[in-house]
XYZ file of C-alpha atoms in Angstrom:
423
model
C -42.201 81.093 229.922
C -38.917 82.222 231.600
C -37.561 81.264 234.821
C -39.244 83.121 237.701
C -36.973 84.977 239.722
C -37.491 87.011 242.975
C -37.381 90.661 241.920
C -35.115 92.977 243.725
C -36.448 95.470 246.047
C -37.121 98.769 244.251
C -34.879 101.548 245.542
C -31.284 102.207 246.084
C -28.942 99.286 245.693
C -26.059 98.761 247.979
C -23.532 99.316 245.431
C -25.046 102.726 244.222
C -25.769 105.801 246.392
C -28.782 107.681 245.484
C -26.834 110.791 244.357
C -24.917 108.559 241.821
C -28.134 107.296 240.716
C -29.738 110.558 240.290
C -26.767 111.677 238.222
C -27.051 108.693 236.064
C -30.757 109.270 235.570
C -30.139 112.941 234.484
C -27.371 111.572 232.204
C -29.628 109.089 230.463
C -32.487 111.702 230.197
C -30.006 114.024 228.550
C -28.844 111.280 226.103
C -32.241 110.366 225.358
C -33.049 114.019 224.611
C -30.264 114.134 222.021
C -30.891 110.753 220.372
C -34.314 109.689 221.241
C -35.893 112.212 218.745
C -34.312 110.133 216.065
C -35.774 106.787 217.241
C -39.170 108.255 217.393
C -38.762 109.891 213.917
C -37.821 106.491 212.458
C -40.987 104.859 214.203
C -43.199 107.523 212.846
C -41.584 107.134 209.178
C -42.360 103.521 209.354
C -46.025 104.229 210.291
C -46.145 106.824 207.510
C -44.739 104.718 204.657
C -46.804 101.640 205.866
C -50.030 103.358 205.783
C -49.222 105.291 202.583
C -48.097 102.224 200.597
C -50.361 99.687 202.097
C -52.624 99.504 199.102
C -49.629 99.704 196.511
C -49.248 95.987 195.993
C -49.021 95.662 199.796
C -45.578 97.253 199.961
C -46.542 99.060 203.051
C -47.144 95.795 204.926
C -43.249 95.179 204.849
C -42.834 98.427 206.759
C -45.654 97.646 208.972
C -43.795 94.266 209.930
C -40.706 96.391 210.230
C -42.400 98.637 212.700
C -43.621 95.884 214.861
C -39.944 94.540 215.080
C -38.788 98.108 215.774
C -41.276 98.750 218.560
C -40.184 95.167 220.061
C -36.485 96.289 220.096
C -37.398 99.723 221.477
C -39.334 98.006 224.107
C -36.680 95.494 224.848
C -33.991 98.417 225.240
C -36.289 100.454 227.384
C -36.908 97.675 230.000
C -33.289 96.656 229.910
C -32.309 100.458 230.534
C -34.767 101.209 233.336
C -34.009 97.637 235.032
C -30.312 98.513 234.884
C -30.777 101.998 236.188
C -33.041 101.327 238.876
C -32.596 97.643 239.737
C -36.392 96.725 239.553
C -35.720 93.128 238.913
C -37.694 93.193 235.599
C -37.648 90.053 233.312
C -36.536 91.232 229.750
C -38.919 91.595 227.241
C -39.486 88.364 225.266
C -41.014 87.683 221.860
C -44.275 86.102 221.475
C -43.598 82.466 220.626
C -45.041 80.912 217.547
C -47.552 78.329 218.550
C -48.183 77.005 215.090
C -45.799 76.310 212.214
C -45.887 77.945 208.888
C -46.488 81.232 207.531
C -49.869 81.303 209.298
C -48.183 80.642 212.719
C -45.744 83.502 212.143
C -48.415 86.117 211.219
C -50.434 85.017 214.439
C -47.304 85.544 216.658
C -46.840 88.852 214.944
C -50.184 89.887 215.613
C -50.002 89.068 219.276
C -46.686 90.978 219.355
C -48.181 93.997 218.011
C -50.729 94.128 220.700
C -48.384 93.104 223.487
C -49.280 95.404 226.391
C -45.787 95.368 228.141
C -43.989 96.293 224.959
C -46.509 99.503 224.375
C -45.914 100.494 228.075
C -42.106 100.182 227.409
C -42.611 102.391 224.419
C -44.693 104.830 226.128
C -42.003 105.277 229.013
C -39.320 105.660 226.305
C -41.535 108.551 224.732
C -41.939 110.232 228.129
C -38.261 109.935 228.902
C -37.454 111.529 225.394
C -39.596 114.446 226.358
C -38.024 114.725 229.883
C -34.655 114.662 228.251
C -35.571 117.520 225.813
C -36.639 119.476 229.040
C -33.419 118.607 230.763
C -31.272 119.877 227.991
C -33.447 122.987 227.857
C -32.957 123.479 231.665
C -29.128 122.896 231.360
C -28.854 125.651 228.814
C -30.859 127.901 231.024
C -28.445 126.921 233.808
C -25.549 128.212 231.779
C -27.457 131.316 230.875
C -28.012 131.943 234.511
C -24.369 131.132 235.453
C -23.236 133.840 232.797
C -25.795 136.472 234.547
C -24.180 135.703 237.947
C -20.671 136.947 236.584
C -21.875 139.506 233.912
C -21.246 142.649 236.022
C -17.576 141.744 236.099
C -17.304 142.526 232.340
C -18.851 146.085 233.037
C -21.975 147.692 231.350
C -25.198 148.774 232.995
C -27.491 145.999 231.797
C -27.239 142.282 230.632
C -29.231 140.912 227.521
C -30.688 137.612 228.609
C -32.713 134.877 226.681
C -36.157 135.717 225.254
C -35.302 139.378 224.798
C -35.027 140.234 228.361
C -32.835 142.748 229.722
C -31.553 142.730 233.255
C -29.712 145.613 234.964
C -26.056 144.894 236.309
C -27.167 145.349 240.058
C -29.742 142.618 239.689
C -27.974 140.263 237.449
C -26.212 138.206 240.085
C -29.472 137.418 242.102
C -31.277 136.603 238.987
C -28.494 134.452 237.882
C -28.284 132.666 241.240
C -32.245 132.077 241.235
C -32.055 130.854 237.668
C -29.340 128.477 238.321
C -31.191 127.236 241.435
C -34.484 126.954 239.454
C -32.898 125.097 236.573
C -31.299 122.459 239.043
C -34.340 122.070 240.771
C -36.178 121.390 237.577
C -33.625 118.858 236.316
C -33.744 117.069 239.615
C -37.414 117.201 239.703
C -37.645 115.788 236.318
C -35.328 112.836 237.240
C -37.442 112.050 240.195
C -40.434 112.250 238.282
C -39.139 110.150 235.608
C -38.325 107.424 238.221
C -42.008 107.647 239.690
C -43.565 107.197 236.324
C -41.222 104.358 235.374
C -42.313 102.311 238.298
C -45.966 103.134 237.389
C -45.787 102.401 233.694
C -43.156 99.551 233.336
C -43.405 97.649 236.501
C -46.538 95.552 236.381
C -49.007 95.981 239.224
C -49.740 93.215 241.736
C -53.144 92.385 240.158
C -51.788 91.973 236.621
C -48.983 89.693 237.989
C -51.632 87.460 239.777
C -53.804 87.434 236.507
C -50.555 86.239 234.668
C -49.819 83.798 237.056
C -53.351 82.268 237.196
C -53.394 82.109 233.234
C -49.864 80.334 233.282
C -51.083 77.948 236.005
C -54.198 77.059 233.967
C -52.162 76.618 230.959
C -49.849 74.396 232.759
C -52.528 72.418 234.307
C -54.545 71.905 231.065
C -51.039 70.732 229.468
C -50.245 68.517 232.182
C -53.857 66.850 232.018
C -53.721 66.606 228.262
C -50.076 65.217 228.353
C -51.168 62.509 230.836
C -54.151 61.584 228.689
C -52.123 61.206 225.373
C -49.516 59.241 227.570
C -52.151 56.839 228.890
C -53.735 56.505 225.385
C -50.217 55.643 223.939
C -49.510 52.947 226.597
C -52.996 51.555 226.085
C -52.367 51.280 222.282
C -49.066 49.813 222.767
C -50.274 47.236 225.181
C -53.333 46.423 222.998
C -51.479 46.326 219.657
C -48.133 44.708 220.854
C -47.958 42.919 224.089
C -51.375 41.849 224.925
C -51.723 39.658 221.346
C -48.290 38.375 222.110
C -49.278 37.027 225.504
C -52.455 35.546 224.202
C -50.396 33.900 221.544
C -48.156 32.518 224.079
C -51.116 31.232 226.164
C -52.402 29.522 223.077
C -49.182 27.859 222.161
C -48.671 26.588 225.516
C -52.207 25.215 225.555
C -51.365 23.363 222.318
C -48.231 21.954 223.820
C -50.107 20.809 226.800
C -52.325 18.676 224.467
C -49.410 17.552 222.315
C -47.023 16.713 225.499
C -48.014 13.018 225.691
C -49.121 12.229 222.119
C -46.243 14.053 220.286
C -43.508 15.125 222.638
C -41.464 16.487 219.698
C -44.205 18.837 218.357
C -44.781 19.914 222.183
C -41.282 20.746 222.624
C -41.427 22.805 219.241
C -44.471 24.750 220.665
C -42.687 25.320 223.954
C -39.823 26.666 222.355
C -41.786 29.058 220.356
C -43.786 30.171 223.363
C -40.355 30.701 225.111
C -39.274 32.866 222.104
C -42.549 34.946 222.140
C -42.182 35.525 225.786
C -38.732 37.016 225.580
C -40.106 39.322 222.840
C -42.912 40.425 225.072
C -40.483 40.976 227.887
C -38.475 43.079 225.448
C -41.548 45.089 224.338
C -42.722 45.676 227.896
C -39.103 46.916 228.753
C -39.172 49.209 225.804
C -42.749 50.517 226.938
C -41.371 50.925 230.587
C -38.408 52.918 229.031
C -41.095 55.068 227.356
C -42.643 55.757 230.512
C -39.483 56.513 232.580
C -35.813 56.341 231.538
C -33.828 55.142 234.441
C -30.569 56.043 232.932
C -31.856 59.642 233.218
C -31.757 59.594 236.974
C -28.676 57.541 236.955
C -26.458 59.229 234.442
C -28.169 62.532 233.396
C -29.474 63.858 230.341
C -26.431 63.346 228.264
C -26.070 59.681 228.822
C -29.962 59.258 228.256
C -29.742 61.066 224.913
C -26.829 59.131 223.797
C -28.950 55.931 224.430
C -31.820 57.285 222.205
C -29.279 58.231 219.435
C -27.704 54.718 219.420
C -31.079 53.074 219.067
C -32.537 55.504 216.326
C -33.136 54.422 212.798
C -31.784 57.747 211.485
C -28.297 58.862 212.142
C -28.095 61.423 214.989
C -25.445 63.985 215.517
C -25.678 64.769 219.253
C -24.330 67.947 220.629
C -25.128 68.300 224.394
C -23.091 70.815 226.444
C -24.418 71.211 230.201
C -22.479 72.586 233.022
C -24.677 70.987 235.542
C -27.809 69.226 236.247
C -31.417 70.580 236.130
C -34.425 69.452 237.790
C -35.861 65.778 237.219
C -39.020 67.319 235.856
C -37.059 69.663 233.328
C -34.748 66.906 232.183
C -37.440 64.347 231.704
C -39.633 66.754 229.719
C -36.649 67.582 227.433
C -35.692 63.992 227.238
C -39.117 62.737 226.016
C -39.661 65.610 223.724
C -36.187 64.707 221.798
C -37.041 61.028 222.036
C -40.711 61.697 220.318
C -39.076 64.171 217.869
C -36.526 61.455 216.673
C -39.431 58.808 216.544
C -41.462 61.108 214.255
C -38.459 61.815 212.075
C -37.925 58.059 211.548
C -41.479 57.475 210.800
C -42.572 60.471 208.608
C -39.746 62.770 207.642
C -37.723 60.708 205.335
C -34.694 62.101 206.751
C -31.204 60.788 206.320
C -29.761 62.810 209.346
C -30.706 64.434 212.456
C -29.172 66.538 214.730
C -29.659 67.371 218.457
C -28.434 70.256 220.377
C -28.938 70.939 224.061
C -27.572 73.728 226.275
C -28.320 75.350 229.504
C -28.891 79.058 228.764
C -28.477 82.085 230.738
C -31.212 82.463 233.482
C -31.429 78.630 234.104
C -33.349 77.566 231.055
C -32.851 74.107 229.532
C -32.855 74.543 225.640
C -32.955 71.878 223.033
C -33.292 71.823 219.374
C -33.850 69.002 216.962
C -33.367 69.291 213.320
C -33.809 66.783 210.468
C -33.152 67.143 206.603
C -36.565 65.573 205.697
C -39.488 66.632 203.515
C -40.891 68.779 206.246
C -44.720 69.440 206.372
C -45.082 68.432 210.062
C -47.993 69.832 211.727
C -49.351 69.605 215.524
C -52.449 67.268 215.176
C -54.699 66.755 218.149
C -53.434 63.434 219.938
C -50.434 63.103 217.801
C -46.785 63.110 218.862
C -46.031 66.835 218.390
C -49.340 67.572 220.231
C -47.913 65.481 223.196
C -44.609 67.337 222.968
C -46.326 70.756 222.969
C -48.424 69.615 225.944
C -45.549 68.099 228.019
C -43.488 71.148 227.439
C -46.345 73.692 228.652
C -47.064 71.366 231.627
C -43.176 71.895 232.580
C -43.714 75.770 232.182
C -41.749 75.883 229.021
C -42.143 77.031 225.492
C -42.478 75.250 222.204
C -41.699 76.119 218.692
C -42.046 74.158 215.297
C -40.616 75.344 211.824
C -41.337 72.844 209.254
C -41.996 74.402 205.864
C -42.967 71.856 202.752
C -39.915 70.469 201.357
C -38.087 70.742 204.885
C -35.973 70.870 206.654
C -37.780 70.517 210.057
C -36.541 72.032 213.358
C -38.301 71.832 216.877
C -36.994 74.067 219.887
C -38.103 73.723 223.360
C -37.199 75.652 226.369
C -37.771 74.578 229.916
C -36.856 76.399 233.120
C -34.335 74.255 234.903
C -36.274 74.721 238.221
C -39.711 73.596 236.735
């Protein structure tokens, strides 16, 4: 997910007059008419090579993979082009995130990218714009011929040769030339206006599609929030049952024994009370750590940088911390990233056999809080239902962000999360 922004109204922006935008549209169409055929030719070559060589040791698969990436790049360029031209307020085309680690996860994300409707709409719009660009060049060439018609009588002669084998007498040449110039100019302007109408119809998502996407995103966030809360409740119950509860039961039993010995054997009773006191302090420490796992007060008081520094200082694996934030994000966004990093470092200490971890945090363009956790361990980490990585995934989805895990066998492992600052 990316930060939702309010789209700018479609139409002329205050900084650009309609004639200037019309001229820019014609200029862009002319450029696409010149260079667009080359881009479409490259895509066609990739399709042909991929299909022809698909059964030759699978070589064609490499070309088809390149085709998907080329289509994505073309779609990204087209959306950026029309958004910059018409100020439509379109979000940039984003690649499909990898939801599972390893080669299988990459193949699934590639498959989802190959059927991305927004990408294909952008490619279709680019193809139409290239066709319009070719027509604009032809009309411009016709305008030049017509301009020559208008002044041809000045060079003498009873007739003037025109395109397509036509011959016009000198008396009619100026009129034909003027009409030709007007017709060509009208055709060029008409193509530019039609390009704008088709672009809005093809590239700009309709209201129904936007609502459907919002419902899908909201449902995913709700499911992630419910799942994250359930996993957190299970973790708290497990920590209480396995840690604090037995210790408090032991304190109660020790105090009971001390009560029985307080008159018959005061020295033993004092020793038992001392043991109970030590166990009580240990239980308080465990409760404090448990509370810190539910909510880190330092996060609210001093910010994400200080909270992560505290985590790094307590980590069993040396942590190299690189946090560069120009400001504060929302409490929900910072909390989500904080707990994701904390859980990642815990997993690295328990399972990765890593000797070093690196944590990078940035606020990216568009108001997105991005974090990356790397370790030099043995790799092979997978998202298991109810596990720590599953909790990270659900917490990030609930905050409206994205989660990516890359952990091949043999390492290293890297985990990236992106959360909108206004989540």
